[in-house]
């Protein structure tokens, strides 16, 4: 069976597949964990450089005197653009750890992460930098779940869900024009669309003028009204509700969406954002919505089970052979 997952970078769509793998395999294999080592090491360094670059741009300095030079040290260090990264120099590990312990870094991550689209996993990786930067580092399942990977073009992942084999095709929302690829998936049994509830204040593009949630909404509108998916059930993941709840009190949603009147109430915010997406469904096709935190394996199991049931039911309607426990 075939499903396609669609969403902007950072929406959590890759984590959905990882959760499906965890749910049915119990853990990632040693090979899968090792395969993510380079990505995780890059995540740590890139996140630290993003913070240091924001400090430089904003004219901020570390509070602790002994930390004054570490932002520059981190900015001067660059990983190779290509190839596998196997380790981080110990002096850079020390610098990242020192930077994270400095109050100004904590303030930036807490209050200004949306200003420069800092990855949501940055605090986790900063907390774990000494373990991750140690010789012989082997990623854990949690590390793999939080690893952020860019997807270019169309990528297929095979997932074994009990007796059901699912081929999941990933389409990156970045810079892609939907009409160029959307027809490639006219025969899938399910569309999984993922958006991040916390992206309402984030901007993208070279000029930093396009609202990230507005981009996700435009992409969803194209997908949900496409003739190619007229008979295909769509599952909409409203992801990162935990990040949304933390952000609302500091960054008012109404500053970016003036029609919103619910203040810092996370339930009201979710209701408003869900409505923005469901009301563009002019085609009237079937859309299921799920409120998710895809890095939380326990709470996500029920959602994954429901998604797999949707795929199974769709396949049966098309009279495809399928079995599922």
Short mmCIF file of C-alpha atoms in Angstrom, two decimals:
data_model
loop_
_atom_site.label_atom_id
_atom_site.label_comp_id
_atom_site.label_asym_id
_atom_site.label_seq_id
_atom_site.Cartn_x
_atom_site.Cartn_y
_atom_site.Cartn_z
CA UNK A 1 0.00 0.00 0.00
CA UNK A 2 1.04 3.56 -0.64
CA UNK A 3 0.71 6.73 1.38
CA UNK A 4 2.29 10.12 0.91
CA UNK A 5 3.26 12.56 3.64
CA UNK A 6 3.32 16.25 2.88
CA UNK A 7 4.37 19.24 4.94
CA UNK A 8 6.80 22.09 5.27
CA UNK A 9 10.29 21.48 6.70
CA UNK A 10 10.17 21.32 10.48
CA UNK A 11 6.53 20.23 10.61
CA UNK A 12 7.38 16.82 12.08
CA UNK A 13 6.42 14.67 9.11
CA UNK A 14 9.65 12.66 9.28
CA UNK A 15 8.99 11.89 12.95
CA UNK A 16 5.66 10.31 12.00
CA UNK A 17 7.40 7.57 10.05
CA UNK A 18 9.98 7.11 12.81
CA UNK A 19 7.16 6.65 15.31
CA UNK A 20 5.53 4.05 13.08
CA UNK A 21 8.83 2.17 12.94
CA UNK A 22 9.24 2.38 16.73
CA UNK A 23 5.68 1.27 17.35
CA UNK A 24 6.04 -1.95 15.40
CA UNK A 25 9.72 -2.75 15.96
CA UNK A 26 10.03 -1.68 19.59
CA UNK A 27 13.24 0.23 18.93
CA UNK A 28 15.47 1.35 16.10
CA UNK A 29 18.06 -1.15 14.96
CA UNK A 30 21.72 -0.51 15.70
CA UNK A 31 22.20 0.20 12.02
CA UNK A 32 19.37 2.73 11.94
CA UNK A 33 20.72 4.52 15.00
CA UNK A 34 24.24 4.63 13.58
CA UNK A 35 22.90 5.94 10.28
CA UNK A 36 21.57 9.01 12.11
CA UNK A 37 24.82 9.80 13.93
CA UNK A 38 26.08 12.24 11.30
CA UNK A 39 22.72 14.01 11.12
CA UNK A 40 22.58 14.44 14.90
CA UNK A 41 26.13 15.79 15.09
CA UNK A 42 25.28 18.27 12.35
CA UNK A 43 22.08 19.25 14.20
CA UNK A 44 24.04 20.08 17.37
CA UNK A 45 26.62 22.23 15.59
CA UNK A 46 24.16 23.98 13.29
CA UNK A 47 21.82 24.82 16.18
CA UNK A 48 24.71 26.27 18.20
CA UNK A 49 25.87 28.30 15.20
CA UNK A 50 22.32 29.59 14.69
CA UNK A 51 22.23 30.85 18.29
CA UNK A 52 25.71 32.39 18.02
CA UNK A 53 24.78 34.05 14.73
CA UNK A 54 21.65 35.53 16.30
CA UNK A 55 23.74 36.87 19.19
CA UNK A 56 26.09 38.54 16.73
CA UNK A 57 23.26 40.01 14.67
CA UNK A 58 21.41 41.28 17.76
CA UNK A 59 24.55 42.68 19.39
CA UNK A 60 24.26 40.34 22.39
CA UNK A 61 27.12 38.98 24.47
CA UNK A 62 27.37 36.18 27.00
CA UNK A 63 26.64 37.19 30.58
CA UNK A 64 29.50 35.22 32.09
CA UNK A 65 32.87 36.88 31.46
CA UNK A 66 34.65 33.59 30.79
CA UNK A 67 32.18 32.90 27.97
CA UNK A 68 32.81 36.09 25.99
CA UNK A 69 34.79 34.40 23.22
CA UNK A 70 32.86 31.15 22.81
CA UNK A 71 30.23 32.46 20.38
CA UNK A 72 33.01 33.53 18.01
CA UNK A 73 34.71 30.15 18.41
CA UNK A 74 31.50 28.37 17.45
CA UNK A 75 30.94 30.65 14.45
CA UNK A 76 34.50 30.08 13.24
CA UNK A 77 33.97 26.31 13.24
CA UNK A 78 32.38 24.83 10.14
CA UNK A 79 31.51 21.25 9.34
CA UNK A 80 32.22 19.95 5.85
CA UNK A 81 29.32 20.71 3.53
CA UNK A 82 29.18 17.12 2.31
CA UNK A 83 30.04 13.70 3.61
CA UNK A 84 29.61 11.90 6.90
CA UNK A 85 30.44 13.62 10.18
CA UNK A 86 31.86 11.17 12.72
CA UNK A 87 32.78 13.48 15.61
CA UNK A 88 32.85 17.03 16.96
CA UNK A 89 36.17 18.45 18.24
CA UNK A 90 36.28 18.45 22.04
CA UNK A 91 36.88 22.21 22.19
CA UNK A 92 33.67 22.80 20.21
CA UNK A 93 31.73 20.44 22.49
CA UNK A 94 33.04 22.44 25.47
CA UNK A 95 32.11 25.72 23.77
CA UNK A 96 28.55 24.59 22.99
CA UNK A 97 28.09 23.34 26.56
CA UNK A 98 29.40 26.65 27.96
CA UNK A 99 27.20 28.67 25.63
CA UNK A 100 24.11 26.70 26.66
CA UNK A 101 24.86 27.29 30.34
CA UNK A 102 25.08 31.04 29.81
CA UNK A 103 21.87 32.97 30.69
CA UNK A 104 21.83 34.88 27.39
CA UNK A 105 21.68 31.64 25.39
CA UNK A 106 18.80 30.37 27.52
CA UNK A 107 16.98 33.66 26.99
CA UNK A 108 17.45 33.51 23.21
CA UNK A 109 16.19 29.94 22.98
CA UNK A 110 13.23 30.68 25.25
CA UNK A 111 12.11 34.02 23.81
CA UNK A 112 13.54 34.40 20.30
CA UNK A 113 13.79 30.93 18.72
CA UNK A 114 11.04 31.83 16.26
CA UNK A 115 13.00 34.85 15.04
CA UNK A 116 15.49 32.59 13.29
CA UNK A 117 13.63 29.25 13.06
CA UNK A 118 15.78 27.44 15.60
CA UNK A 119 15.02 23.73 15.48
CA UNK A 120 12.69 22.61 18.27
CA UNK A 121 15.13 19.89 19.31
CA UNK A 122 17.93 22.38 20.03
CA UNK A 123 17.41 22.49 23.84
CA UNK A 124 17.39 18.68 23.96
CA UNK A 125 20.61 18.40 21.96
CA UNK A 126 22.29 21.18 23.96
CA UNK A 127 21.40 19.36 27.19
CA UNK A 128 22.94 16.19 25.78
CA UNK A 129 25.94 17.73 23.99
CA UNK A 130 28.59 16.12 26.21
CA UNK A 131 27.11 12.66 25.68
CA UNK A 132 26.63 13.26 21.97
CA UNK A 133 30.11 14.75 21.60
CA UNK A 134 31.86 11.95 23.48
CA UNK A 135 34.12 9.50 21.61
CA UNK A 136 32.25 6.42 20.42
CA UNK A 137 28.85 8.11 20.61
CA UNK A 138 25.93 5.89 19.66
CA UNK A 139 22.52 7.58 19.18
CA UNK A 140 19.58 6.56 21.35
CA UNK A 141 16.02 6.15 20.09
CA UNK A 142 15.16 9.58 21.54
CA UNK A 143 18.10 11.11 19.68
CA UNK A 144 16.89 9.62 16.40
CA UNK A 145 13.33 10.83 16.97
CA UNK A 146 14.56 14.39 17.47
CA UNK A 147 17.02 14.41 14.58
CA UNK A 148 16.09 16.95 11.91
CA UNK A 149 16.74 15.98 8.31
CA UNK A 150 16.15 17.96 5.16
CA UNK A 151 14.27 16.15 2.42
CA UNK A 152 14.89 16.99 -1.21
CA UNK A 153 12.58 15.80 -3.93
CA UNK A 154 10.59 12.60 -3.36
CA UNK A 155 11.80 9.92 -0.96
CA UNK A 156 10.27 6.51 -0.22
CA UNK A 157 10.33 4.74 3.15
CA UNK A 158 9.04 1.20 3.64
CA UNK A 159 7.27 0.58 6.95
CA UNK A 160 6.17 -2.86 8.14
CA UNK A 161 3.07 -2.45 10.30
CA UNK A 162 2.21 -5.92 11.50
CA UNK A 163 1.13 -7.83 8.39
CA UNK A 164 0.66 -4.61 6.46
CA UNK A 165 3.48 -3.19 4.34
CA UNK A 166 3.24 0.53 3.66
CA UNK A 167 5.35 2.53 1.23
CA UNK A 168 5.39 6.12 2.44
CA UNK A 169 6.49 8.81 0.02
CA UNK A 170 7.87 12.03 1.43
CA UNK A 171 7.40 15.31 -0.39
CA UNK A 172 9.22 18.37 0.87
CA UNK A 173 7.16 21.57 1.00
CA UNK A 174 10.19 23.77 0.66
CA UNK A 175 10.44 25.60 -2.61
CA UNK A 176 8.36 23.00 -4.39
CA UNK A 177 5.47 23.87 -6.66
CA UNK A 178 2.73 21.30 -5.88
CA UNK A 179 1.47 21.08 -9.45
CA UNK A 180 4.87 19.68 -10.46
CA UNK A 181 4.61 16.61 -8.24
CA UNK A 182 1.05 16.22 -7.01
CA UNK A 183 -0.06 14.06 -9.95
CA UNK A 184 2.60 11.48 -9.04
CA UNK A 185 0.46 10.33 -6.10
CA UNK A 186 -2.98 9.91 -7.63
CA UNK A 187 -3.02 6.21 -6.68
CA UNK A 188 -2.03 6.42 -3.00
CA UNK A 189 -4.41 5.09 -0.36
CA UNK A 190 -3.81 7.95 2.09
CA UNK A 191 -2.35 11.45 2.32
CA UNK A 192 -0.70 12.42 5.61
CA UNK A 193 -0.35 16.19 5.91
CA UNK A 194 1.68 17.56 8.79
CA UNK A 195 1.87 21.15 10.02
CA UNK A 196 3.46 22.67 13.13
CA UNK A 197 1.06 24.59 15.37
CA UNK A 198 4.03 26.54 16.72
CA UNK A 199 5.08 28.02 13.38
CA UNK A 200 2.62 30.93 13.43
CA UNK A 201 5.33 33.51 14.18
CA UNK A 202 8.06 32.08 11.95
CA UNK A 203 9.10 33.48 8.60
CA UNK A 204 10.88 31.89 5.66
CA UNK A 205 12.39 32.86 2.35
CA UNK A 206 15.42 34.93 1.48
CA UNK A 207 13.66 38.16 2.47
CA UNK A 208 12.15 36.61 5.62
CA UNK A 209 8.73 37.95 4.69
CA UNK A 210 6.60 34.83 4.15
CA UNK A 211 4.78 33.52 7.21
CA UNK A 212 5.49 29.83 7.68
CA UNK A 213 1.97 28.91 8.76
CA UNK A 214 0.52 30.80 5.80
CA UNK A 215 2.77 28.72 3.54
CA UNK A 216 1.57 25.49 5.17
CA UNK A 217 -2.04 26.61 4.78
CA UNK A 218 -1.53 27.38 1.08
CA UNK A 219 0.09 23.98 0.53
CA UNK A 220 -2.75 22.21 2.34
CA UNK A 221 -5.35 24.11 0.31
CA UNK A 222 -3.71 22.88 -2.89
CA UNK A 223 -3.56 19.28 -1.70
CA UNK A 224 -7.05 19.01 -0.19
CA UNK A 225 -8.73 20.47 -3.29
CA UNK A 226 -6.66 18.60 -5.86
CA UNK A 227 -8.54 16.42 -8.32
CA UNK A 228 -5.78 13.84 -7.89
CA UNK A 229 -6.89 13.25 -4.29
CA UNK A 230 -10.64 13.51 -4.83
CA UNK A 231 -11.23 10.01 -3.40
CA UNK A 232 -8.22 9.83 -1.09
CA UNK A 233 -8.66 10.21 2.69
CA UNK A 234 -6.44 12.92 4.14
CA UNK A 235 -5.10 12.93 7.68
CA UNK A 236 -4.11 16.35 9.01
CA UNK A 237 -1.60 16.34 11.86
CA UNK A 238 -1.71 19.50 13.98
CA UNK A 239 1.71 18.89 15.45
CA UNK A 240 3.87 20.38 18.21
CA UNK A 241 1.01 21.31 20.51
CA UNK A 242 3.51 21.29 23.39
CA UNK A 243 5.64 23.95 21.70
CA UNK A 244 2.52 25.98 20.91
CA UNK A 245 1.47 25.99 24.57
CA UNK A 246 4.90 27.25 25.66
CA UNK A 247 4.97 29.95 23.01
CA UNK A 248 1.49 31.47 23.33
CA UNK A 249 2.16 33.39 26.54
CA UNK A 250 5.29 34.98 25.08
CA UNK A 251 4.29 35.46 21.45
CA UNK A 252 0.59 36.39 21.00
CA UNK A 253 -1.06 34.54 18.12
CA UNK A 254 -3.19 37.62 17.36
CA UNK A 255 -0.09 39.57 16.34
CA UNK A 256 0.15 37.32 13.28
CA UNK A 257 -3.51 36.38 12.83
CA UNK A 258 -5.59 39.43 13.88
CA UNK A 259 -8.89 37.50 13.70
CA UNK A 260 -7.83 35.36 16.65
CA UNK A 261 -9.35 36.42 20.00
CA UNK A 262 -8.53 33.53 22.34
CA UNK A 263 -5.45 34.95 24.04
CA UNK A 264 -2.99 32.44 25.51
CA UNK A 265 -5.57 29.65 25.81
CA UNK A 266 -4.02 26.70 23.97
CA UNK A 267 -7.41 25.06 23.31
CA UNK A 268 -8.73 28.23 21.71
CA UNK A 269 -5.56 28.58 19.65
CA UNK A 270 -5.80 25.00 18.40
CA UNK A 271 -9.48 25.48 17.55
CA UNK A 272 -8.69 28.65 15.58
CA UNK A 273 -5.80 27.11 13.64
CA UNK A 274 -7.76 23.93 12.90
CA UNK A 275 -10.57 26.06 11.47
CA UNK A 276 -8.14 27.92 9.21
CA UNK A 277 -7.21 24.59 7.64
CA UNK A 278 -10.56 22.82 7.54
CA UNK A 279 -12.39 25.77 5.99
CA UNK A 280 -10.22 25.69 2.85
CA UNK A 281 -11.52 22.18 2.10
CA UNK A 282 -13.84 23.33 -0.69
CA UNK A 283 -13.86 19.89 -2.31
CA UNK A 284 -15.58 18.44 0.74
CA UNK A 285 -13.37 15.36 0.89
CA UNK A 286 -12.74 13.32 4.01
CA UNK A 287 -10.20 14.95 6.35
CA UNK A 288 -9.34 13.58 9.78
CA UNK A 289 -7.46 15.88 12.16
CA UNK A 290 -5.21 14.81 15.02
CA UNK A 291 -3.61 16.97 17.69
CA UNK A 292 -0.11 15.58 18.17
CA UNK A 293 3.27 15.79 19.79
CA UNK A 294 5.18 13.38 17.58
CA UNK A 295 8.22 13.08 19.84
CA UNK A 296 5.98 11.61 22.58
CA UNK A 297 5.93 7.91 21.70
CA UNK A 298 3.34 6.86 24.29
CA UNK A 299 0.63 9.37 23.34
CA UNK A 300 1.29 8.93 19.64
CA UNK A 301 0.53 5.21 19.48
CA UNK A 302 -3.24 5.68 19.33
CA UNK A 303 -2.86 8.21 16.52
CA UNK A 304 -0.64 5.88 14.50
CA UNK A 305 -3.12 3.04 14.94
CA UNK A 306 -5.91 5.25 13.60
CA UNK A 307 -3.81 6.33 10.60
CA UNK A 308 -3.03 2.71 9.75
CA UNK A 309 -6.72 1.85 10.00
CA UNK A 310 -7.51 4.67 7.58
CA UNK A 311 -4.95 3.33 5.11
CA UNK A 312 -6.34 -0.20 5.47
CA UNK A 313 -9.94 0.91 4.98
CA UNK A 314 -9.00 2.94 1.92
CA UNK A 315 -7.17 -0.01 0.42
CA UNK A 316 -10.15 -2.29 1.02
CA UNK A 317 -12.47 0.17 -0.69
CA UNK A 318 -10.16 0.01 -3.68
CA UNK A 319 -10.24 -3.82 -3.37
CA UNK A 320 -6.54 -4.14 -2.72
CA UNK A 321 -5.31 -7.18 -0.75
CA UNK A 322 -4.39 -6.18 2.81
CA UNK A 323 -4.18 -7.73 6.24
CA UNK A 324 -3.71 -5.95 9.52
CA UNK A 325 -3.89 -7.10 13.14
#
